Coordinates of N, CA, C and O in Angstrom, one line a residue:
M1 N 0.6 -1.3 0.2 CA -0.1 0.0 -0.1 C 0.8 1.3 0.1 O 1.7 1.5 0.8
S2 N 0.6 2.0 -0.8 CA 1.4 3.5 -1.0 C 0.9 4.3 -0.1 O -0.2 4.6 -0.1
E3 N 2.0 5.1 0.5 CA 1.7 6.2 1.4 C 1.3 7.4 0.5 O 2.0 8.1 -0.4
Q4 N 0.0 8.2 0.8 CA -0.1 9.6 0.3 C -0.3 10.3 0.9 O -0.5 10.3 2.2
T5 N 0.5 11.5 0.3 CA 0.2 12.9 1.3 C -0.9 13.7 1.0 O -1.7 13.8 0.3
S6 N -1.7 13.8 2.4 CA -2.9 14.3 2.5 C -2.8 15.8 2.6 O -1.9 16.4 3.2
P7 N -3.7 16.7 2.2 CA -3.8 18.1 2.5 C -3.2 18.3 4.1 O -2.7 19.3 4.4
E8 N -3.5 17.6 5.3 CA -3.4 17.9 6.5 C -1.8 17.4 6.8 O -1.3 18.4 7.4
T9 N -0.9 16.9 6.1 CA 0.3 16.8 6.0 C 1.2 17.5 5.0 O 2.4 17.0 5.4
T10 N 0.5 18.0 4.3 CA 1.5 19.3 3.5 C 2.2 20.0 4.3 O 1.8 20.8 5.1
T11 N 3.4 20.2 4.1 CA 4.4 21.2 4.8 C 4.2 22.7 4.1 O 4.2 22.5 2.9
P12 N 4.6 23.5 4.8 CA 4.6 24.9 4.3 C 5.6 24.8 3.2 O 5.3 25.8 2.3
E13 N 6.9 24.3 3.5 CA 7.9 24.2 2.2 C 7.4 23.7 1.0 O 7.6 24.1 -0.2
A14 N 6.5 22.5 1.1 CA 5.9 21.8 0.0 C 4.7 22.9 -0.7 O 4.6 22.8 -2.1
T15 N 4.0 23.4 0.2 CA 2.9 24.4 -0.3 C 3.4 25.6 -0.9 O 3.2 26.0 -2.4
N16 N 4.7 26.1 -0.5 CA 5.2 27.2 -1.2 C 6.0 26.7 -2.6 O 5.9 27.5 -3.4
R17 N 6.5 25.5 -2.6 CA 7.0 25.0 -3.8 C 6.1 24.9 -4.9 O 6.6 25.2 -6.1
Q18 N 4.8 24.9 -4.4 CA 3.7 24.8 -5.6 C 3.5 26.1 -6.1 O 2.6 26.2 -7.1
R19 N 3.7 27.5 -5.4 CA 3.4 28.7 -5.9 C 4.2 28.8 -7.2 O 5.4 28.7 -7.2
R20 N 3.2 29.3 -8.0 CA 3.6 29.7 -9.6 C 3.9 30.9 -9.5 O 3.0 32.1 -9.3
V21 N 5.1 31.6 -9.8 CA 5.6 33.0 -9.5 C 6.3 33.5 -11.1 O 6.8 32.8 -11.8
V22 N 5.8 34.6 -11.5 CA 6.3 35.4 -12.8 C 6.9 36.5 -11.9 O 6.5 37.3 -11.0
V23 N 8.2 36.6 -12.4 CA 9.2 37.9 -11.9 C 9.2 38.8 -13.1 O 9.5 38.6 -14.2
V24 N 8.8 40.1 -12.6 CA 9.0 41.3 -13.5 C 9.8 42.5 -13.1 O 9.5 42.9 -11.9
D25 N 10.8 42.9 -13.8 CA 11.8 43.7 -13.6 C 12.4 44.3 -14.9 O 12.9 43.0 -15.7
D26 N 12.6 45.4 -15.1 CA 13.5 45.9 -16.3 C 14.8 45.4 -16.1 O 15.8 45.8 -17.2
H27 N 15.4 45.3 -14.8 CA 16.9 44.9 -14.8 C 17.1 43.3 -14.8 O 16.5 42.5 -13.7
A28 N 17.8 43.0 -15.9 CA 17.8 41.3 -16.0 C 18.9 40.8 -14.5 O 18.3 39.8 -14.4
M29 N 19.8 41.6 -14.2 CA 20.3 41.3 -13.0 C 19.7 41.0 -12.0 O 20.0 39.9 -11.1
F30 N 18.9 41.8 -11.6 CA 17.7 41.7 -10.5 C 16.8 40.5 -10.8 O 16.7 39.7 -9.9
R31 N 16.2 40.3 -11.9 CA 15.6 39.0 -12.1 C 16.4 37.7 -12.0 O 15.8 36.7 -11.2
S32 N 17.5 37.6 -12.4 CA 18.3 36.5 -12.3 C 18.5 36.4 -10.7 O 18.4 35.3 -10.4
G33 N 18.8 37.4 -9.9 CA 18.9 37.1 -8.5 C 17.9 36.8 -7.7 O 17.8 35.6 -6.9
V34 N 16.6 37.4 -8.0 CA 15.6 36.6 -7.5 C 15.4 35.3 -7.7 O 15.1 34.7 -7.1
K35 N 15.3 35.2 -9.1 CA 14.9 33.4 -9.3 C 16.2 32.5 -8.8 O 15.7 31.5 -8.3
H36 N 17.4 33.0 -8.8 CA 18.4 32.2 -8.0 C 17.9 32.1 -6.5 O 18.0 30.8 -6.0
D37 N 17.6 33.2 -5.8 CA 17.4 33.3 -4.4 C 15.9 32.6 -4.1 O 15.9 31.7 -3.0
I38 N 15.0 32.8 -4.8 CA 13.9 32.0 -4.6 C 13.2 30.9 -5.3 O 12.2 30.1 -4.7
G39 N 13.9 30.4 -6.5 CA 13.7 29.3 -7.3 C 13.6 28.2 -6.2 O 12.7 27.2 -6.8
P40 N 14.6 27.6 -5.6 CA 14.5 26.4 -4.7 C 13.3 26.5 -3.9 O 12.9 25.2 -3.5
Y41 N 12.2 27.3 -4.0 CA 11.0 27.7 -3.0 C 9.8 27.7 -3.4 O 8.9 27.7 -2.9
V42 N 10.0 28.4 -4.7 CA 8.7 28.4 -5.4 C 8.8 27.8 -6.9 O 10.2 27.5 -7.3
T43 N 7.9 27.8 -7.7 CA 8.4 27.6 -9.2 C 7.8 28.8 -10.2 O 7.1 29.6 -10.2
I44 N 9.2 29.2 -10.7 CA 9.1 30.6 -11.3 C 8.6 29.8 -12.8 O 9.2 29.0 -13.7
V45 N 7.6 30.6 -13.2 CA 6.9 29.9 -14.7 C 7.4 31.0 -15.5 O 6.7 30.8 -16.9
G46 N 7.6 32.3 -15.4 CA 8.1 33.1 -16.4 C 8.7 34.4 -15.9 O 8.9 34.8 -14.6
E47 N 9.1 35.4 -16.8 CA 9.5 36.6 -16.5 C 9.0 37.8 -17.4 O 8.7 37.2 -18.7
G48 N 9.5 39.0 -17.2 CA 9.0 40.1 -18.2 C 10.1 41.3 -17.8 O 10.4 41.4 -16.5
E49 N 10.2 42.0 -18.8 CA 11.5 43.1 -18.7 C 10.8 44.4 -18.8 O 11.1 45.7 -18.5
D50 N 9.5 44.4 -19.3 CA 8.8 45.6 -19.6 C 7.2 45.5 -19.5 O 6.9 44.2 -19.6
V51 N 6.3 46.3 -19.8 CA 4.9 46.1 -19.7 C 4.5 45.1 -20.6 O 3.7 44.0 -20.5
A52 N 4.7 45.1 -22.0 CA 4.3 44.2 -22.9 C 4.8 42.8 -22.7 O 4.0 41.8 -22.5
T53 N 6.2 42.4 -22.5 CA 6.7 41.1 -22.0 C 6.2 40.6 -20.6 O 5.9 39.2 -20.5
A54 N 5.9 41.5 -19.8 CA 5.1 40.9 -18.5 C 3.8 40.6 -18.7 O 3.3 39.6 -18.1
V55 N 3.1 41.4 -19.5 CA 1.7 41.0 -19.7 C 1.6 39.8 -20.4 O 0.5 38.7 -20.0
E56 N 2.4 39.6 -21.5 CA 2.3 38.2 -22.1 C 2.7 37.1 -21.3 O 1.8 36.3 -21.5
A57 N 3.8 37.1 -20.5 CA 4.1 36.3 -19.5 C 3.0 35.8 -18.7 O 2.8 34.6 -18.3
I58 N 2.4 36.9 -17.9 CA 1.5 36.5 -16.8 C 0.3 36.1 -17.6 O -0.3 35.1 -17.0
T59 N -0.3 36.6 -18.7 CA -1.5 36.0 -19.3 C -1.2 34.5 -19.9 O -2.2 33.6 -19.9
R60 N 0.0 34.2 -20.3 CA 0.5 32.9 -20.8 C 0.4 31.8 -19.7 O -0.1 30.6 -19.9
T61 N 0.9 32.4 -18.4 CA 1.2 31.3 -17.3 C 0.1 31.4 -16.4 O 0.2 29.9 -15.6
T62 N -0.5 32.3 -16.2 CA -1.5 32.3 -15.3 C -1.0 32.0 -13.8 O -1.4 31.0 -13.0
P63 N 0.0 32.9 -13.5 CA 0.9 32.3 -11.8 C -0.2 32.5 -11.0 O -1.2 33.1 -10.8
D64 N 0.3 32.1 -9.5 CA -0.4 32.3 -8.2 C -0.2 34.0 -8.0 O -0.8 34.6 -7.3
V65 N 1.2 34.2 -8.1 CA 1.7 35.7 -7.6 C 2.7 36.2 -8.8 O 3.3 35.2 -9.2
V66 N 2.4 37.3 -9.1 CA 3.6 38.1 -9.8 C 4.0 39.3 -8.8 O 3.8 39.9 -8.2
L67 N 5.7 39.0 -9.1 CA 6.4 39.9 -8.3 C 6.6 41.2 -9.4 O 7.5 41.0 -10.5
L68 N 6.2 42.3 -8.9 CA 6.2 43.4 -10.1 C 7.0 44.8 -9.7 O 6.5 45.1 -8.5
D69 N 8.0 44.8 -10.5 CA 8.6 46.5 -10.3 C 7.7 47.2 -10.6 O 6.8 47.2 -11.4
V70 N 8.0 48.5 -9.8 CA 6.9 49.6 -9.9 C 7.2 50.5 -11.4 O 6.5 50.8 -12.2
H71 N 8.6 50.7 -11.5 CA 8.8 51.6 -12.5 C 10.0 50.7 -13.8 O 10.8 50.2 -13.4
M72 N 9.3 50.7 -14.6 CA 9.8 50.2 -15.8 C 9.3 50.5 -17.2 O 8.4 51.2 -17.1
P73 N 9.8 50.5 -18.2 CA 9.7 50.9 -19.7 C 8.1 50.3 -20.0 O 7.3 49.1 -19.5
G74 N 7.5 51.2 -20.7 CA 6.1 51.0 -21.2 C 4.8 51.2 -20.4 O 3.6 51.0 -20.6
G75 N 4.9 52.1 -19.4 CA 4.0 52.4 -18.4 C 4.2 52.0 -16.9 O 3.3 52.4 -16.2
G76 N 5.0 50.9 -16.5 CA 5.2 50.7 -15.4 C 4.4 49.6 -14.6 O 3.2 49.2 -15.4
G77 N 4.5 49.2 -13.4 CA 3.8 48.2 -12.9 C 2.4 48.6 -12.6 O 1.5 47.4 -12.9
I78 N 1.8 49.8 -12.7 CA 0.3 49.9 -12.9 C -0.2 49.7 -13.8 O -1.4 49.0 -14.0
E79 N 0.7 49.9 -15.0 CA 0.0 49.5 -16.4 C -0.3 48.0 -16.7 O -1.1 47.6 -17.2
V80 N 0.8 47.5 -15.9 CA 0.7 45.8 -15.9 C -0.9 45.3 -15.3 O -1.1 44.4 -15.9
I81 N -0.8 45.9 -14.3 CA -1.9 45.6 -13.3 C -2.9 45.7 -14.1 O -4.0 44.9 -14.3
K82 N -3.3 46.8 -14.9 CA -4.4 47.2 -15.4 C -4.8 46.3 -16.5 O -5.9 45.7 -16.8
Q83 N -3.4 45.9 -17.3 CA -3.9 45.3 -18.7 C -4.2 43.8 -18.3 O -5.2 43.3 -18.8
V84 N -3.6 43.4 -17.4 CA -3.8 41.8 -16.7 C -5.3 41.5 -16.2 O -5.9 40.7 -16.5
H85 N -5.4 42.6 -15.1 CA -7.0 42.6 -14.5 C -8.3 42.6 -15.5 O -9.2 42.4 -15.2
A86 N -8.0 43.4 -16.6 CA -8.8 43.5 -17.6 C -9.5 42.3 -18.1 O -10.7 42.0 -18.3
T87 N -8.6 41.3 -18.0 CA -9.0 39.7 -18.5 C -8.8 38.8 -17.6 O -9.5 37.7 -17.7
Q88 N -8.0 39.0 -16.8 CA -7.8 38.1 -15.6 C -7.8 38.7 -14.1 O -6.5 38.8 -13.7
P89 N -9.0 39.0 -13.8 CA -9.1 39.9 -12.5 C -8.4 39.0 -11.2 O -8.1 39.6 -10.0
D90 N -8.1 37.8 -11.3 CA -8.0 37.0 -9.9 C -6.2 36.9 -9.7 O -5.9 36.5 -8.8
I91 N -5.5 37.4 -10.9 CA -4.3 37.4 -10.8 C -3.6 38.3 -9.5 O -4.1 39.3 -9.4
R92 N -2.9 37.8 -8.6 CA -2.4 38.7 -7.4 C -0.9 39.2 -7.8 O 0.1 38.4 -8.2
F93 N -0.7 40.4 -7.4 CA 0.4 41.2 -7.5 C 1.2 41.5 -6.1 O 0.5 42.2 -5.4
L94 N 2.3 41.4 -6.3 CA 3.3 41.9 -5.0 C 4.3 42.7 -5.6 O 5.2 42.5 -6.5
A95 N 4.4 44.0 -5.3 CA 5.1 45.1 -5.9 C 6.4 44.7 -5.1 O 6.2 44.7 -3.9
V96 N 7.6 45.0 -5.8 CA 8.7 44.7 -5.4 C 9.6 45.9 -6.0 O 9.7 46.2 -7.2
S97 N 10.1 47.0 -5.5 CA 10.8 48.2 -5.6 C 11.9 48.8 -4.9 O 11.4 48.6 -3.6
V98 N 12.6 49.4 -5.4 CA 13.6 50.2 -4.4 C 13.2 51.4 -4.0 O 13.4 52.0 -2.9
S99 N 11.7 51.6 -4.4 CA 11.1 53.0 -4.2 C 10.1 52.6 -2.8 O 9.6 51.7 -3.0
D100 N 10.4 53.7 -1.9 CA 9.3 53.6 -0.7 C 8.7 54.9 -0.4 O 8.1 55.2 0.4
A101 N 8.3 55.7 -1.7 CA 7.7 56.6 -2.0 C 6.1 56.5 -1.7 O 5.7 55.5 -2.2
A102 N 5.6 57.2 -0.9 CA 4.0 57.1 -0.5 C 3.2 57.1 -1.8 O 2.4 56.0 -2.3
E103 N 3.5 57.8 -3.0 CA 2.6 58.0 -4.0 C 2.9 56.6 -5.0 O 2.1 56.2 -5.7
D104 N 4.1 55.8 -4.7 CA 4.2 54.5 -5.4 C 3.5 53.6 -4.9 O 2.9 52.8 -5.4
V105 N 3.7 53.5 -3.6 CA 2.9 52.6 -2.9 C 1.5 52.5 -2.9 O 0.8 51.3 -3.4
I106 N 0.9 53.8 -2.8 CA -0.8 54.0 -2.9 C -1.2 53.9 -4.4 O -2.2 53.3 -5.0
G107 N -0.2 54.1 -5.6 CA -0.5 54.0 -6.7 C -0.8 52.6 -7.1 O -1.7 52.3 -8.0
V108 N 0.4 51.8 -6.9 CA 0.1 50.3 -7.2 C -1.0 49.3 -6.3 O -1.6 48.6 -6.7
I109 N -1.3 49.9 -5.2 CA -2.3 49.4 -4.4 C -3.6 49.9 -4.8 O -4.5 49.0 -5.1
R110 N -3.8 51.0 -5.3 CA -4.9 51.4 -6.0 C -5.4 50.6 -7.5 O -6.2 50.4 -7.5
A111 N -4.2 50.3 -8.2 CA -4.4 49.7 -9.3 C -4.8 48.0 -9.0 O -5.4 47.5 -9.8
G112 N -4.6 47.7 -7.8 CA -4.7 46.1 -7.3 C -3.7 45.3 -7.0 O -4.2 44.0 -6.7
A113 N -2.5 45.8 -6.7 CA -1.7 45.0 -5.9 C -1.8 44.6 -4.7 O -2.7 45.3 -4.0
R114 N -1.4 43.5 -4.0 CA -1.9 42.8 -2.8 C -0.8 43.3 -1.8 O -1.0 43.0 -0.7
G115 N 0.3 44.0 -2.2 CA 1.0 44.1 -1.2 C 2.5 45.1 -1.9 O 2.3 45.2 -3.2
Y116 N 3.2 45.5 -1.0 CA 4.4 46.0 -1.7 C 5.6 46.1 -0.6 O 5.4 46.3 0.6
V117 N 6.7 45.5 -1.3 CA 7.9 45.4 -0.4 C 9.2 46.2 -1.2 O 9.1 46.3 -2.3
T118 N 10.3 46.4 -0.2 CA 11.2 47.1 -1.1 C 12.3 46.1 -1.3 O 12.2 45.1 -0.8
K119 N 13.1 46.2 -2.2 CA 14.1 45.5 -2.7 C 15.3 45.1 -1.7 O 16.2 44.1 -1.9
S120 N 15.0 45.6 -0.6 CA 16.0 45.4 0.5 C 15.5 43.9 1.3 O 16.1 43.6 2.3
I121 N 14.6 43.4 0.9 CA 13.7 42.3 1.7 C 14.7 41.1 1.4 O 15.4 41.0 0.4
S122 N 14.7 40.1 2.4 CA 15.4 39.0 2.4 C 14.7 38.1 1.5 O 13.5 38.1 1.5
A123 N 15.5 37.0 1.0 CA 14.7 35.7 0.1 C 13.7 35.2 1.0 O 12.6 35.0 0.6
P124 N 14.2 34.6 2.4 CA 13.0 34.1 3.1 C 11.8 34.9 3.2 O 10.8 34.4 3.2
E125 N 12.1 36.1 3.6 CA 11.0 37.0 3.7 C 10.0 37.1 2.4 O 9.0 37.3 2.3
L126 N 10.9 37.3 1.4 CA 10.1 37.2 0.0 C 9.3 35.9 -0.1 O 8.3 36.0 -0.7
V127 N 9.8 34.9 0.2 CA 9.1 33.6 -0.2 C 8.0 33.6 0.6 O 6.9 33.2 0.4
E128 N 8.0 34.0 1.8 CA 6.8 34.3 2.9 C 5.9 35.0 2.2 O 4.8 34.7 2.5
A129 N 6.5 36.2 1.8 CA 5.2 37.3 1.4 C 4.6 36.8 0.0 O 3.4 37.0 0.0
I130 N 5.3 36.0 -0.6 CA 4.8 35.4 -1.9 C 3.4 34.5 -1.5 O 2.6 34.5 -1.9
G131 N 4.0 33.5 -0.5 CA 2.8 32.6 0.2 C 2.0 33.4 0.7 O 0.5 33.1 0.5
R132 N 1.8 34.5 1.6 CA 0.7 35.2 2.2 C -0.2 35.8 1.1 O -1.3 36.0 1.0
V133 N 0.6 36.5 0.0 CA 0.0 37.3 -1.3 C -0.9 36.0 -1.8 O -2.4 36.1 -2.3
A134 N -0.5 35.0 -2.3 CA -1.1 33.7 -2.8 C -2.2 33.2 -2.2 O -3.4 32.9 -2.6
D135 N -2.1 33.3 -0.7 CA -3.3 32.7 0.5 C -4.4 34.1 0.4 O -5.3 33.9 1.4
G136 N -4.0 35.1 -0.5 CA -5.3 36.4 -0.3 C -4.8 37.3 0.7 O -5.8 38.4 1.2
D137 N -3.9 37.2 1.6 CA -3.4 38.2 2.5 C -2.8 39.7 1.7 O -2.2 39.4 0.8
A138 N -2.6 40.6 2.5 CA -1.9 41.7 2.0 C -0.6 41.8 2.7 O -0.4 41.4 4.0
V139 N 0.6 42.3 2.1 CA 2.0 42.1 2.8 C 2.2 43.6 2.7 O 2.6 44.0 1.2
F140 N 2.9 44.3 3.7 CA 3.5 45.5 3.6 C 4.7 45.5 4.7 O 4.2 45.1 5.8
S141 N 5.7 46.5 4.5 CA 6.6 46.6 5.5 C 5.8 47.6 6.2 O 4.9 48.3 6.0
P142 N 6.1 47.7 7.9 CA 5.3 48.5 8.7 C 5.1 49.9 8.1 O 4.1 50.7 8.2
R143 N 6.4 50.6 7.7 CA 6.5 51.9 7.3 C 5.3 51.9 6.2 O 4.8 52.8 5.8
L144 N 5.4 51.3 5.0 CA 4.7 51.3 3.9 C 3.1 50.9 4.2 O 2.2 51.4 3.6
A145 N 2.9 50.1 5.3 CA 1.6 49.9 5.6 C 0.8 51.2 6.0 O -0.2 51.7 6.0
G146 N 2.0 52.1 6.9 CA 1.3 53.3 7.3 C 0.9 54.2 6.4 O 0.0 55.2 6.2
F147 N 1.7 54.4 5.0 CA 1.4 55.2 3.9 C -0.3 54.7 3.4 O -1.0 55.6 3.0
V148 N -0.3 53.3 3.2 CA -1.5 53.0 2.9 C -2.8 53.4 3.5 O -3.7 53.6 3.2
L149 N -2.6 52.9 5.2 CA -3.7 53.4 6.0 C -3.9 54.9 5.9 O -5.1 55.3 6.0
D150 N -2.8 55.7 5.8 CA -3.0 57.2 5.6 C -3.9 57.6 4.5 O -4.6 58.5 4.5
A151 N -3.4 57.2 3.4 CA -4.1 57.2 2.1 C -5.5 56.9 2.2 O -6.3 58.0 1.8
F152 N -5.9 55.9 2.5 CA -7.4 55.5 2.6 C -7.9 56.0 3.8 O -9.3 56.0 3.6
S153 N -7.3 56.4 4.9 CA -7.9 57.4 5.8 C -8.3 58.8 5.5 O -8.8 59.7 6.4
G154 N -7.7 59.1 4.6 CA -7.6 60.7 4.1 C -6.6 61.5 4.7 O -6.8 62.7 4.3
A155 N -5.8 61.0 5.3 CA -4.7 61.6 6.0 C -3.6 62.1 5.1 O -3.0 63.3 5.3
I156 N -3.5 61.6 4.0 CA -2.6 62.1 2.8 C -3.2 62.2 1.6 O -4.2 61.2 1.7
D157 N -3.0 62.9 0.5 CA -4.0 63.1 -0.5 C -2.9 62.6 -1.8 O -2.0 63.3 -2.1
I158 N -3.0 61.5 -2.2 CA -2.3 61.1 -3.4 C -3.0 60.5 -4.7 O -4.3 60.1 -4.3

């Protein structure tokens, strides 16, 4: 009799490994580094370097989570979200940017991203964030979460 893995015995590592991820950034070195660092823990199914290649990769592969740069050629992360959500509204986006400017954070969240982290994040933290976004949670560093709360409470006008 063969032993089967039931959902109750699935480990977090196995669950994360099943997460399908597209990496979108206009810097090839950054994409390579991210794929190298998180590749053992998630399944990288595609990548993009600008709006057109990102939208193509995302719509072709239907990932669980898209790691999305905010600033890139062709309209940036907001444009990617708009184009993808027009036909695939269930795709989840996690913005990953060097910017921690309130207007960048609020812009991609209003467009539909489920979270925003800066590129100083560690690989284990990024893998955890991917899992949380895939599960429907929102993910922000404390400072960035404050921007979101302030914007939606009316404390800042963006």
